[in-house]
Structure formats: C-alpha cells, structure tokens
PDB file of C-alpha atoms in Angstrom:
ATOM      1  CA  MET A  21     -14.598   7.821  11.261  1.00  0.00           C
ATOM      2  CA  LEU A  22     -14.823   7.932   7.436  1.00  0.00           C
ATOM      3  CA  LEU A  23     -18.161   9.708   7.494  1.00  0.00           C
ATOM      4  CA  GLY A  24     -17.083  11.968  10.345  1.00  0.00           C
ATOM      5  CA  SER A  25     -14.016  13.031   8.409  1.00  0.00           C
ATOM      6  CA  GLN A  26     -16.149  13.848   5.377  1.00  0.00           C
ATOM      7  CA  LEU A  27     -18.635  15.850   7.428  1.00  0.00           C
ATOM      8  CA  ARG A  28     -15.837  17.874   8.958  1.00  0.00           C
ATOM      9  CA  ARG A  29     -14.304  18.574   5.544  1.00  0.00           C
ATOM     10  CA  LEU A  30     -17.661  19.754   4.170  1.00  0.00           C
ATOM     11  CA  ARG A  31     -18.343  21.939   7.207  1.00  0.00           C
ATOM     12  CA  GLU A  32     -14.939  23.594   7.090  1.00  0.00           C
ATOM     13  CA  ALA A  33     -15.221  24.166   3.330  1.00  0.00           C
ATOM     14  CA  ARG A  34     -18.403  26.185   3.948  1.00  0.00           C
ATOM     15  CA  GLY A  35     -16.873  28.066   6.867  1.00  0.00           C
ATOM     16  CA  ILE A  36     -19.548  26.818   9.281  1.00  0.00           C
ATOM     17  CA  THR A  37     -18.710  26.524  12.985  1.00  0.00           C
ATOM     18  CA  ARG A  38     -19.406  23.400  15.013  1.00  0.00           C
ATOM     19  CA  GLU A  39     -21.787  25.477  17.114  1.00  0.00           C
ATOM     20  CA  ALA A  40     -23.834  26.487  14.055  1.00  0.00           C
ATOM     21  CA  ALA A  41     -23.834  22.923  12.765  1.00  0.00           C
ATOM     22  CA  GLY A  42     -25.012  21.663  16.144  1.00  0.00           C
ATOM     23  CA  TYR A  43     -27.828  24.223  16.221  1.00  0.00           C
ATOM     24  CA  SER A  44     -29.039  23.038  12.822  1.00  0.00           C
ATOM     25  CA  ILE A  45     -29.612  19.501  14.125  1.00  0.00           C
ATOM     26  CA  ARG A  46     -30.887  20.542  17.547  1.00  0.00           C
ATOM     27  CA  ALA A  47     -27.667  19.416  19.236  1.00  0.00           C
ATOM     28  CA  SER A  48     -24.588  20.791  20.948  1.00  0.00           C
ATOM     29  CA  GLU A  49     -21.211  21.735  19.534  1.00  0.00           C
ATOM     30  CA  SER A  50     -19.705  18.779  21.392  1.00  0.00           C
ATOM     31  CA  LYS A  51     -22.007  16.348  19.575  1.00  0.00           C
ATOM     32  CA  ILE A  52     -20.767  17.656  16.229  1.00  0.00           C
ATOM     33  CA  SER A  53     -17.225  17.129  17.471  1.00  0.00           C
ATOM     34  CA  ARG A  54     -18.035  13.541  18.507  1.00  0.00           C
ATOM     35  CA  MET A  55     -19.725  12.869  15.164  1.00  0.00           C
ATOM     36  CA  GLU A  56     -16.711  14.148  13.253  1.00  0.00           C
ATOM     37  CA  LEU A  57     -14.433  11.942  15.338  1.00  0.00           C
ATOM     38  CA  GLY A  58     -16.668   8.909  14.730  1.00  0.00           C
ATOM     39  CA  ARG A  59     -17.451   8.457  18.410  1.00  0.00           C
ATOM     40  CA  VAL A  60     -21.249   8.431  18.221  1.00  0.00           C
ATOM     41  CA  SER A  61     -23.810   6.697  16.038  1.00  0.00           C
ATOM     42  CA  PHE A  62     -25.282   8.645  13.134  1.00  0.00           C
ATOM     43  CA  LYS A  63     -28.988   9.419  12.844  1.00  0.00           C
ATOM     44  CA  THR A  64     -30.066   9.581   9.215  1.00  0.00           C
ATOM     45  CA  ARG A  65     -32.092  12.752   9.849  1.00  0.00           C
ATOM     46  CA  ASP A  66     -29.071  14.498  11.392  1.00  0.00           C
ATOM     47  CA  VAL A  67     -26.813  13.588   8.478  1.00  0.00           C
ATOM     48  CA  GLU A  68     -29.454  14.707   5.973  1.00  0.00           C
ATOM     49  CA  ASP A  69     -29.850  18.063   7.738  1.00  0.00           C
ATOM     50  CA  LEU A  70     -26.083  18.604   7.899  1.00  0.00           C
ATOM     51  CA  LEU A  71     -25.667  17.789   4.208  1.00  0.00           C
ATOM     52  CA  THR A  72     -28.367  20.338   3.387  1.00  0.00           C
ATOM     53  CA  LEU A  73     -26.644  22.911   5.593  1.00  0.00           C
ATOM     54  CA  TYR A  74     -23.336  22.216   3.859  1.00  0.00           C
ATOM     55  CA  GLY A  75     -24.902  22.702   0.417  1.00  0.00           C
ATOM     56  CA  ILE A  76     -24.748  19.091  -0.725  1.00  0.00           C
ATOM     57  CA  THR A  77     -27.707  18.799  -3.078  1.00  0.00           C
ATOM     58  CA  ASP A  78     -26.413  16.239  -5.587  1.00  0.00           C
ATOM     59  CA  GLU A  79     -28.438  13.079  -5.002  1.00  0.00           C
ATOM     60  CA  VAL A  80     -25.599  10.712  -5.870  1.00  0.00           C
ATOM     61  CA  GLU A  81     -23.280  12.349  -3.333  1.00  0.00           C
ATOM     62  CA  ARG A  82     -26.008  12.492  -0.696  1.00  0.00           C
ATOM     63  CA  THR A  83     -26.877   8.830  -1.223  1.00  0.00           C
ATOM     64  CA  SER A  84     -23.217   7.825  -0.943  1.00  0.00           C
ATOM     65  CA  LEU A  85     -22.742   9.703   2.332  1.00  0.00           C
ATOM     66  CA  LEU A  86     -26.019   8.425   3.792  1.00  0.00           C
ATOM     67  CA  SER A  87     -24.895   4.907   2.905  1.00  0.00           C
ATOM     68  CA  LEU A  88     -21.741   5.534   4.923  1.00  0.00           C
ATOM     69  CA  ALA A  89     -23.945   6.585   7.838  1.00  0.00           C
ATOM     70  CA  ARG A  90     -25.841   3.305   7.723  1.00  0.00           C
ATOM     71  CA  GLU A  91     -22.617   1.302   7.512  1.00  0.00           C
ATOM     72  CA  ALA A  92     -21.143   3.230  10.432  1.00  0.00           C
ATOM     73  CA  ASN A  93     -24.046   2.153  12.616  1.00  0.00           C
ATOM     74  CA  VAL A  94     -23.569  -1.557  11.899  1.00  0.00           C
ATOM     75  CA  ALA A  95     -21.383  -3.127  14.560  1.00  0.00           C
ATOM     76  CA  GLY A  96     -18.279  -4.767  13.103  1.00  0.00           C
ATOM     77  CA  TRP A  97     -16.965  -8.188  14.138  1.00  0.00           C
ATOM     78  CA  TRP A  98     -14.473  -6.498  16.480  1.00  0.00           C
ATOM     79  CA  HIS A  99     -17.185  -5.094  18.762  1.00  0.00           C
ATOM     80  CA  SER A 100     -17.537  -8.472  20.437  1.00  0.00           C
ATOM     81  CA  TYR A 101     -13.950  -8.001  21.631  1.00  0.00           C
ATOM     82  CA  SER A 102     -14.483  -4.474  22.971  1.00  0.00           C
ATOM     83  CA  ASP A 103     -13.973  -5.646  26.567  1.00  0.00           C
ATOM     84  CA  VAL A 104     -10.275  -6.348  25.903  1.00  0.00           C
ATOM     85  CA  LEU A 105      -9.523  -3.556  23.411  1.00  0.00           C
ATOM     86  CA  PRO A 106      -8.444  -0.006  24.275  1.00  0.00           C
ATOM     87  CA  SER A 107     -11.324   2.427  23.733  1.00  0.00           C
ATOM     88  CA  TRP A 108      -9.623   4.074  20.750  1.00  0.00           C
ATOM     89  CA  PHE A 109      -8.709   0.881  18.879  1.00  0.00           C
ATOM     90  CA  PRO A 110     -12.063  -0.284  17.402  1.00  0.00           C
ATOM     91  CA  THR A 111     -12.077   2.875  15.277  1.00  0.00           C
ATOM     92  CA  TYR A 112      -8.710   1.875  13.836  1.00  0.00           C
ATOM     93  CA  VAL A 113      -9.830  -1.701  13.107  1.00  0.00           C
ATOM     94  CA  GLY A 114     -12.821  -0.352  11.185  1.00  0.00           C
ATOM     95  CA  LEU A 115     -10.623   1.985   9.131  1.00  0.00           C
ATOM     96  CA  GLU A 116      -8.068  -0.744   8.486  1.00  0.00           C
ATOM     97  CA  GLY A 117     -10.778  -3.054   7.188  1.00  0.00           C
ATOM     98  CA  ALA A 118     -12.047  -0.366   4.796  1.00  0.00           C
ATOM     99  CA  ALA A 119      -8.639   0.696   3.482  1.00  0.00           C
ATOM    100  CA  SER A 120      -7.428  -0.166  -0.025  1.00  0.00           C
ATOM    101  CA  LEU A 121      -3.826   0.790   0.785  1.00  0.00           C
ATOM    102  CA  ILE A 122      -2.080   0.489   4.157  1.00  0.00           C
ATOM    103  CA  ARG A 123       1.381   2.045   4.524  1.00  0.00           C
ATOM    104  CA  ALA A 124       3.284   1.742   7.780  1.00  0.00           C
ATOM    105  CA  TYR A 125       6.554   2.068   9.633  1.00  0.00           C
ATOM    106  CA  GLU A 126       7.171  -0.031  12.753  1.00  0.00           C
ATOM    107  CA  VAL A 127      10.111  -0.034  15.132  1.00  0.00           C
ATOM    108  CA  GLN A 128       9.123  -1.631  18.458  1.00  0.00           C
ATOM    109  CA  PHE A 129       7.849  -4.954  17.144  1.00  0.00           C
ATOM    110  CA  VAL A 130       6.569  -6.616  13.985  1.00  0.00           C
ATOM    111  CA  HIS A 131       3.380  -4.995  12.679  1.00  0.00           C
ATOM    112  CA  GLY A 132       0.192  -6.675  13.935  1.00  0.00           C
ATOM    113  CA  LEU A 133      -0.871  -7.718  10.430  1.00  0.00           C
ATOM    114  CA  LEU A 134       2.325  -9.747  10.071  1.00  0.00           C
ATOM    115  CA  GLN A 135       2.637 -11.382  13.484  1.00  0.00           C
ATOM    116  CA  THR A 136       2.500 -15.134  13.990  1.00  0.00           C
ATOM    117  CA  GLU A 137       0.123 -16.390  16.666  1.00  0.00           C
ATOM    118  CA  ALA A 138       2.981 -17.278  19.028  1.00  0.00           C
ATOM    119  CA  TYR A 139       4.711 -13.931  18.545  1.00  0.00           C
ATOM    120  CA  ALA A 140       1.407 -12.051  18.958  1.00  0.00           C
ATOM    121  CA  ARG A 141       0.764 -13.886  22.222  1.00  0.00           C
ATOM    122  CA  ALA A 142       4.209 -12.892  23.525  1.00  0.00           C
ATOM    123  CA  VAL A 143       3.608  -9.240  22.561  1.00  0.00           C
ATOM    124  CA  VAL A 144       0.144  -9.175  24.140  1.00  0.00           C
ATOM    125  CA  LYS A 145       1.380 -10.777  27.367  1.00  0.00           C
ATOM    126  CA  ARG A 146       4.073  -8.111  27.626  1.00  0.00           C
ATOM    127  CA  GLY A 147       1.570  -5.330  27.028  1.00  0.00           C
ATOM    128  CA  MET A 148      -1.242  -6.690  29.231  1.00  0.00           C
ATOM    129  CA  LYS A 149       0.530  -7.513  32.468  1.00  0.00           C
ATOM    130  CA  GLY A 150      -1.866  -8.971  35.012  1.00  0.00           C
ATOM    131  CA  ALA A 151      -4.473  -9.889  32.387  1.00  0.00           C
ATOM    132  CA  SER A 152      -6.177 -13.278  32.554  1.00  0.00           C
ATOM    133  CA  GLU A 153      -5.437 -15.990  29.999  1.00  0.00           C
ATOM    134  CA  SER A 154      -8.875 -15.526  28.435  1.00  0.00           C
ATOM    135  CA  GLU A 155      -8.285 -11.792  28.008  1.00  0.00           C
ATOM    136  CA  ILE A 156      -4.925 -12.443  26.387  1.00  0.00           C
ATOM    137  CA  GLU A 157      -6.389 -15.048  24.032  1.00  0.00           C
ATOM    138  CA  LYS A 158      -9.202 -12.690  22.984  1.00  0.00           C
ATOM    139  CA  ARG A 159      -6.698  -9.960  22.154  1.00  0.00           C
ATOM    140  CA  VAL A 160      -4.611 -12.430  20.135  1.00  0.00           C
ATOM    141  CA  ALA A 161      -7.788 -13.552  18.339  1.00  0.00           C
ATOM    142  CA  VAL A 162      -8.458  -9.957  17.245  1.00  0.00           C
ATOM    143  CA  ARG A 163      -4.977  -9.736  15.759  1.00  0.00           C
ATOM    144  CA  LEU A 164      -5.385 -12.989  13.840  1.00  0.00           C
ATOM    145  CA  GLU A 165      -8.834 -11.937  12.605  1.00  0.00           C
ATOM    146  CA  ARG A 166      -7.405  -8.655  11.286  1.00  0.00           C
ATOM    147  CA  GLN A 167      -4.803 -10.597   9.305  1.00  0.00           C
ATOM    148  CA  LYS A 168      -7.535 -12.160   7.176  1.00  0.00           C
ATOM    149  CA  TYR A 169      -7.756  -8.813   5.360  1.00  0.00           C
ATOM    150  CA  LEU A 170      -4.403  -9.463   3.706  1.00  0.00           C
ATOM    151  CA  VAL A 171      -5.580 -12.659   2.017  1.00  0.00           C
ATOM    152  CA  SER A 172      -9.214 -11.728   1.371  1.00  0.00           C
ATOM    153  CA  GLU A 173     -10.759 -11.247  -2.069  1.00  0.00           C
ATOM    154  CA  ASN A 174     -10.517  -7.452  -1.699  1.00  0.00           C
ATOM    155  CA  ALA A 175      -7.185  -7.475   0.092  1.00  0.00           C
ATOM    156  CA  PRO A 176      -5.510  -4.087   0.503  1.00  0.00           C
ATOM    157  CA  ASP A 177      -2.018  -3.338  -0.722  1.00  0.00           C
ATOM    158  CA  PHE A 178       0.259  -3.335   2.307  1.00  0.00           C
ATOM    159  CA  HIS A 179       3.549  -1.441   2.194  1.00  0.00           C
ATOM    160  CA  ILE A 180       5.547  -1.810   5.400  1.00  0.00           C
ATOM    161  CA  VAL A 181       8.994  -0.678   6.509  1.00  0.00           C
ATOM    162  CA  LEU A 182      10.213  -2.594   9.562  1.00  0.00           C
ATOM    163  CA  ASP A 183      13.138  -1.229  11.511  1.00  0.00           C
ATOM    164  CA  GLU A 184      15.792  -3.874  12.155  1.00  0.00           C
ATOM    165  CA  ALA A 185      15.226  -3.227  15.873  1.00  0.00           C
ATOM    166  CA  ALA A 186      11.786  -4.826  15.575  1.00  0.00           C
ATOM    167  CA  LEU A 187      13.407  -8.018  14.298  1.00  0.00           C
ATOM    168  CA  ARG A 188      16.189  -8.208  16.862  1.00  0.00           C
ATOM    169  CA  ARG A 189      14.106  -7.426  19.951  1.00  0.00           C
ATOM    170  CA  PRO A 190      13.010 -10.836  21.265  1.00  0.00           C
ATOM    171  CA  TYR A 191       9.391 -11.549  22.100  1.00  0.00           C
ATOM    172  CA  GLY A 192       8.978 -15.114  23.255  1.00  0.00           C
ATOM    173  CA  ASP A 193      11.738 -17.694  23.041  1.00  0.00           C
ATOM    174  CA  ARG A 194      14.141 -18.531  20.222  1.00  0.00           C
ATOM    175  CA  GLU A 195      11.640 -20.721  18.390  1.00  0.00           C
ATOM    176  CA  VAL A 196       8.996 -17.981  18.489  1.00  0.00           C
ATOM    177  CA  MET A 197      11.413 -15.506  16.899  1.00  0.00           C
ATOM    178  CA  ARG A 198      12.547 -18.025  14.281  1.00  0.00           C
ATOM    179  CA  GLY A 199       8.942 -18.723  13.403  1.00  0.00           C
ATOM    180  CA  GLN A 200       8.259 -15.011  13.095  1.00  0.00           C
ATOM    181  CA  LEU A 201      11.219 -14.421  10.788  1.00  0.00           C
ATOM    182  CA  GLN A 202      10.199 -17.369   8.587  1.00  0.00           C
ATOM    183  CA  HIS A 203       6.650 -16.023   8.418  1.00  0.00           C
ATOM    184  CA  LEU A 204       7.909 -12.606   7.312  1.00  0.00           C
ATOM    185  CA  ILE A 205       9.930 -14.215   4.515  1.00  0.00           C
ATOM    186  CA  GLU A 206       6.849 -16.091   3.313  1.00  0.00           C
ATOM    187  CA  VAL A 207       4.356 -13.236   3.572  1.00  0.00           C
ATOM    188  CA  SER A 208       6.781 -10.839   1.845  1.00  0.00           C
ATOM    189  CA  GLU A 209       6.264 -12.858  -1.331  1.00  0.00           C
ATOM    190  CA  HIS A 210       2.531 -12.123  -1.443  1.00  0.00           C
ATOM    191  CA  PRO A 211       1.742  -9.881  -4.437  1.00  0.00           C
ATOM    192  CA  ASN A 212      -0.071  -7.276  -2.311  1.00  0.00           C
ATOM    193  CA  VAL A 213       2.679  -7.023   0.318  1.00  0.00           C
ATOM    194  CA  ARG A 214       5.773  -4.843  -0.036  1.00  0.00           C
ATOM    195  CA  LEU A 215       8.070  -5.474   2.937  1.00  0.00           C
ATOM    196  CA  GLN A 216      11.291  -3.521   3.456  1.00  0.00           C
ATOM    197  CA  ILE A 217      13.793  -3.595   6.313  1.00  0.00           C
ATOM    198  CA  MET A 218      15.510  -0.423   7.550  1.00  0.00           C
ATOM    199  CA  PRO A 219      18.920  -1.772   8.678  1.00  0.00           C
ATOM    200  CA  PHE A 220      20.942  -0.499  11.625  1.00  0.00           C
ATOM    201  CA  SER A 221      23.808   0.114   9.213  1.00  0.00           C
ATOM    202  CA  PHE A 222      21.961   3.003   7.573  1.00  0.00           C
ATOM    203  CA  GLY A 223      22.131   5.098  10.747  1.00  0.00           C
ATOM    204  CA  GLY A 224      19.645   7.899  11.431  1.00  0.00           C
ATOM    205  CA  HIS A 225      16.597   8.122   9.182  1.00  0.00           C
ATOM    206  CA  SER A 226      13.248   9.866   8.685  1.00  0.00           C
ATOM    207  CA  GLY A 227      11.369   7.566  11.072  1.00  0.00           C
ATOM    208  CA  GLU A 228      12.764   9.168  14.215  1.00  0.00           C
ATOM    209  CA  SER A 229       9.296  10.208  15.429  1.00  0.00           C
ATOM    210  CA  GLY A 230       8.267   6.566  15.875  1.00  0.00           C
ATOM    211  CA  ALA A 231       5.775   4.125  14.383  1.00  0.00           C
ATOM    212  CA  PHE A 232       2.851   5.293  12.244  1.00  0.00           C
ATOM    213  CA  THR A 233       0.306   3.962   9.771  1.00  0.00           C
ATOM    214  CA  ILE A 234      -1.253   5.727   6.769  1.00  0.00           C
ATOM    215  CA  LEU A 235      -4.631   4.425   5.589  1.00  0.00           C
ATOM    216  CA  SER A 236      -5.947   5.212   2.100  1.00  0.00           C
ATOM    217  CA  PHE A 237      -9.352   4.425   0.613  1.00  0.00           C
ATOM    218  CA  THR A 238     -10.743   3.612  -2.828  1.00  0.00           C
ATOM    219  CA  GLU A 239     -13.298   6.425  -2.700  1.00  0.00           C
ATOM    220  CA  SER A 240     -11.585   9.479  -4.165  1.00  0.00           C
ATOM    221  CA  ASP A 241     -13.420  11.884  -1.854  1.00  0.00           C
ATOM    222  CA  LEU A 242     -12.257  10.119   1.324  1.00  0.00           C
ATOM    223  CA  THR A 243      -9.140  11.619   2.829  1.00  0.00           C
ATOM    224  CA  ASP A 244      -6.149   9.566   3.932  1.00  0.00           C
ATOM    225  CA  VAL A 245      -5.826   9.002   7.682  1.00  0.00           C
ATOM    226  CA  VAL A 246      -2.621   8.792   9.719  1.00  0.00           C
ATOM    227  CA  TYR A 247      -2.871   6.624  12.831  1.00  0.00           C
ATOM    228  CA  LEU A 248      -0.528   7.274  15.754  1.00  0.00           C
ATOM    229  CA  GLU A 249      -0.850   5.049  18.798  1.00  0.00           C
ATOM    230  CA  GLN A 250       0.117   6.421  22.208  1.00  0.00           C
ATOM    231  CA  LEU A 251       0.261   4.933  25.695  1.00  0.00           C
ATOM    232  CA  THR A 252      -3.264   5.943  26.764  1.00  0.00           C
ATOM    233  CA  SER A 253      -4.877   7.083  23.510  1.00  0.00           C
ATOM    234  CA  ALA A 254      -4.411   7.378  19.760  1.00  0.00           C
ATOM    235  CA  LEU A 255      -4.373  10.205  17.223  1.00  0.00           C
ATOM    236  CA  TYR A 256      -6.190  10.106  13.890  1.00  0.00           C
ATOM    237  CA  LEU A 257      -4.831  12.806  11.567  1.00  0.00           C
ATOM    238  CA  ASP A 258      -6.594  13.574   8.300  1.00  0.00           C
ATOM    239  CA  LYS A 259      -5.641  17.182   7.527  1.00  0.00           C
ATOM    240  CA  ARG A 260      -3.848  17.289   4.192  1.00  0.00           C
ATOM    241  CA  GLU A 261      -0.755  19.029   5.560  1.00  0.00           C
ATOM    242  CA  ASP A 262      -0.365  16.477   8.374  1.00  0.00           C
ATOM    243  CA  VAL A 263      -0.807  13.481   6.071  1.00  0.00           C
ATOM    244  CA  ALA A 264       1.696  14.977   3.605  1.00  0.00           C
ATOM    245  CA  GLN A 265       4.394  15.114   6.280  1.00  0.00           C
ATOM    246  CA  TYR A 266       3.985  11.436   7.120  1.00  0.00           C
ATOM    247  CA  GLU A 267       3.830  10.468   3.446  1.00  0.00           C
ATOM    248  CA  LYS A 268       7.122  12.305   2.925  1.00  0.00           C
ATOM    249  CA  ALA A 269       8.718  10.507   5.877  1.00  0.00           C
ATOM    250  CA  LEU A 270       7.536   7.115   4.628  1.00  0.00           C
ATOM    251  CA  LYS A 271       8.687   7.805   1.084  1.00  0.00           C
ATOM    252  CA  GLU A 272      12.158   8.615   2.425  1.00  0.00           C
ATOM    253  CA  LEU A 273      12.146   5.445   4.530  1.00  0.00           C
ATOM    254  CA  GLN A 274      11.230   3.400   1.453  1.00  0.00           C
ATOM    255  CA  GLN A 275      13.925   5.081  -0.645  1.00  0.00           C
ATOM    256  CA  ASP A 276      16.603   4.637   2.024  1.00  0.00           C
ATOM    257  CA  SER A 277      15.758   1.006   2.854  1.00  0.00           C
ATOM    258  CA  PRO A 278      16.869  -1.963   0.749  1.00  0.00           C
ATOM    259  CA  GLY A 279      14.201  -3.105  -1.721  1.00  0.00           C
ATOM    260  CA  PRO A 280      11.879  -6.076  -1.091  1.00  0.00           C
ATOM    261  CA  ASP A 281      14.281  -8.671  -2.546  1.00  0.00           C
ATOM    262  CA  GLU A 282      17.291  -7.401  -0.585  1.00  0.00           C
ATOM    263  CA  SER A 283      15.126  -7.099   2.532  1.00  0.00           C
ATOM    264  CA  ARG A 284      14.089 -10.725   2.121  1.00  0.00           C
ATOM    265  CA  ASP A 285      17.773 -11.651   2.007  1.00  0.00           C
ATOM    266  CA  LEU A 286      18.293  -9.680   5.231  1.00  0.00           C
ATOM    267  CA  LEU A 287      15.511 -11.697   6.845  1.00  0.00           C
ATOM    268  CA  ARG A 288      17.123 -14.954   5.699  1.00  0.00           C
ATOM    269  CA  GLY A 289      20.417 -13.808   7.183  1.00  0.00           C
ATOM    270  CA  LEU A 290      18.783 -13.011  10.524  1.00  0.00           C
ATOM    271  CA  LEU A 291      17.045 -16.398  10.467  1.00  0.00           C
ATOM    272  CA  GLN A 292      20.368 -18.175  10.037  1.00  0.00           C
ATOM    273  CA  LEU A 293      21.824 -16.243  12.964  1.00  0.00           C
ATOM    274  CA  SER A 294      18.862 -16.923  15.280  1.00  0.00           C
TER     275      SER A 294
END
C-alpha cells in the first residue's frame, strides 16, 4: 500500500494515465490500479520501468522505492491468519505496523489496540456469529499480536478519542467491562499513548461520520492514509484534501474532549459505577 500510494502520486504528478503506465510495463490498466492499491506483488523490473517513466532518476530515491517493493513482497506475520481476516484487513495491519503515528476516533467499541483479551473475544464473537471457536481464537490472537506495536522498541505514538458510547456499550459480562476500563486507565499512562474521552454531556461533535483512523509515517515522502472500515469492505484515502478533512475533524474532537488527565478521571468514575 505504501509503495502503491507513492507510485500513484508520481504517476499523477507527471500527468500519465494508468493505461500509458500499464503499456510501459507490458500490462493492463487494471494491473496498474491493483499495484497502486497494494493488491498485487511488485516485480522489481516493473517498478524500475515505472520509476523511469515517471522521471525518477535520483539513485537514492530509486533505491528507497525499490526497497519498499522488496518489503511489500515479504509476507507479514498476519498472513498466517488470512483465513479468518476480511480480505481488506491485512493491508491495514501492514500499514499500522509501519506507522509512526496512529490517530483515531472510535464510537462502537474500544479500539482494537486497547482491548483486553476478554473484551476482544466478546467483540469478535458478536461480529463472527456462527464461527468456530478456533476461528474466534485466531481472530483474537491477531488483535493481541497487533497490540505488541504499542510497547515495542519503535512503538508509534497513539492518539485516540473514544466516544463515551464505546465505554458504556457492554461486550461480555460485568467483569469483562470492568477489566477493560481498568486496562484503559493503565494504558493511558504510557508515554506514547494519548487517550481522550468524548463525553455524552458535550452533545453533537465533529465525529458524526463515524469511526476512522489516520496513519502517518516517518518517511517524509509517504502520504498519510485514512482508514475507514465498512460492513463488506474498507476505504483507504490518501489524497491530501481527503486526509485534511479527517485531520480537521480529529483536531476538533481532541479540542472538544477533556484532556488525558480528565479523561482518566472519567474512566475511574465509570469503573466505580460498573
């Protein structure tokens, strides 16, 4: 996805059509589309030819992009779980693992990176009705594996606004919810985590369109990506004007929500009531 996004940006900057790009690598327009969406593997020769077509002659830049091509072709740990993941989700897991900053708003339930094992199991069971126990456990395992990013040596900064609805909607029994609230209090104290709660008392706010995640990367030439999950698919937005709209919405959510310390107090209050 990272490389695909870069290839699309370079192609559009030169005013080259997908059809012309496909012709240059002896392929169809649809293959260029799939490459730019990160849905096919990348042949080094194809990437080299496209970079030449797009006027990229600087060796450092070419080497960097070709390195991305090689990395894109290496199967990540999550591929062994592909049988229980929606077809669009492995792309997100790869982007999440490469991000240096993850910003998100969640309303339906606690964000996957912050879920306890018991809470995650309750969420997965609700979303995978009719699934076998082994399928449910594999999906939960993916969620727990993803959480290792937050405590790894190169952990990303994670800024999350949780709607109060996500904290009051029960998944699992009372003990599961208490455990989840306690976990949020603890993880909110991690130096790379900024957790805010959007309370019911605020009323309407800028998150009315629903949950979203913005992924940013250390490499200055890699564009931010907005991830929007839907019932049967997901959208990956990386056009500057689209990303800017979601950044604006999140900034307003952060400004309108109590700060991290006050949000932690809100969590403690909910824990006492549970």
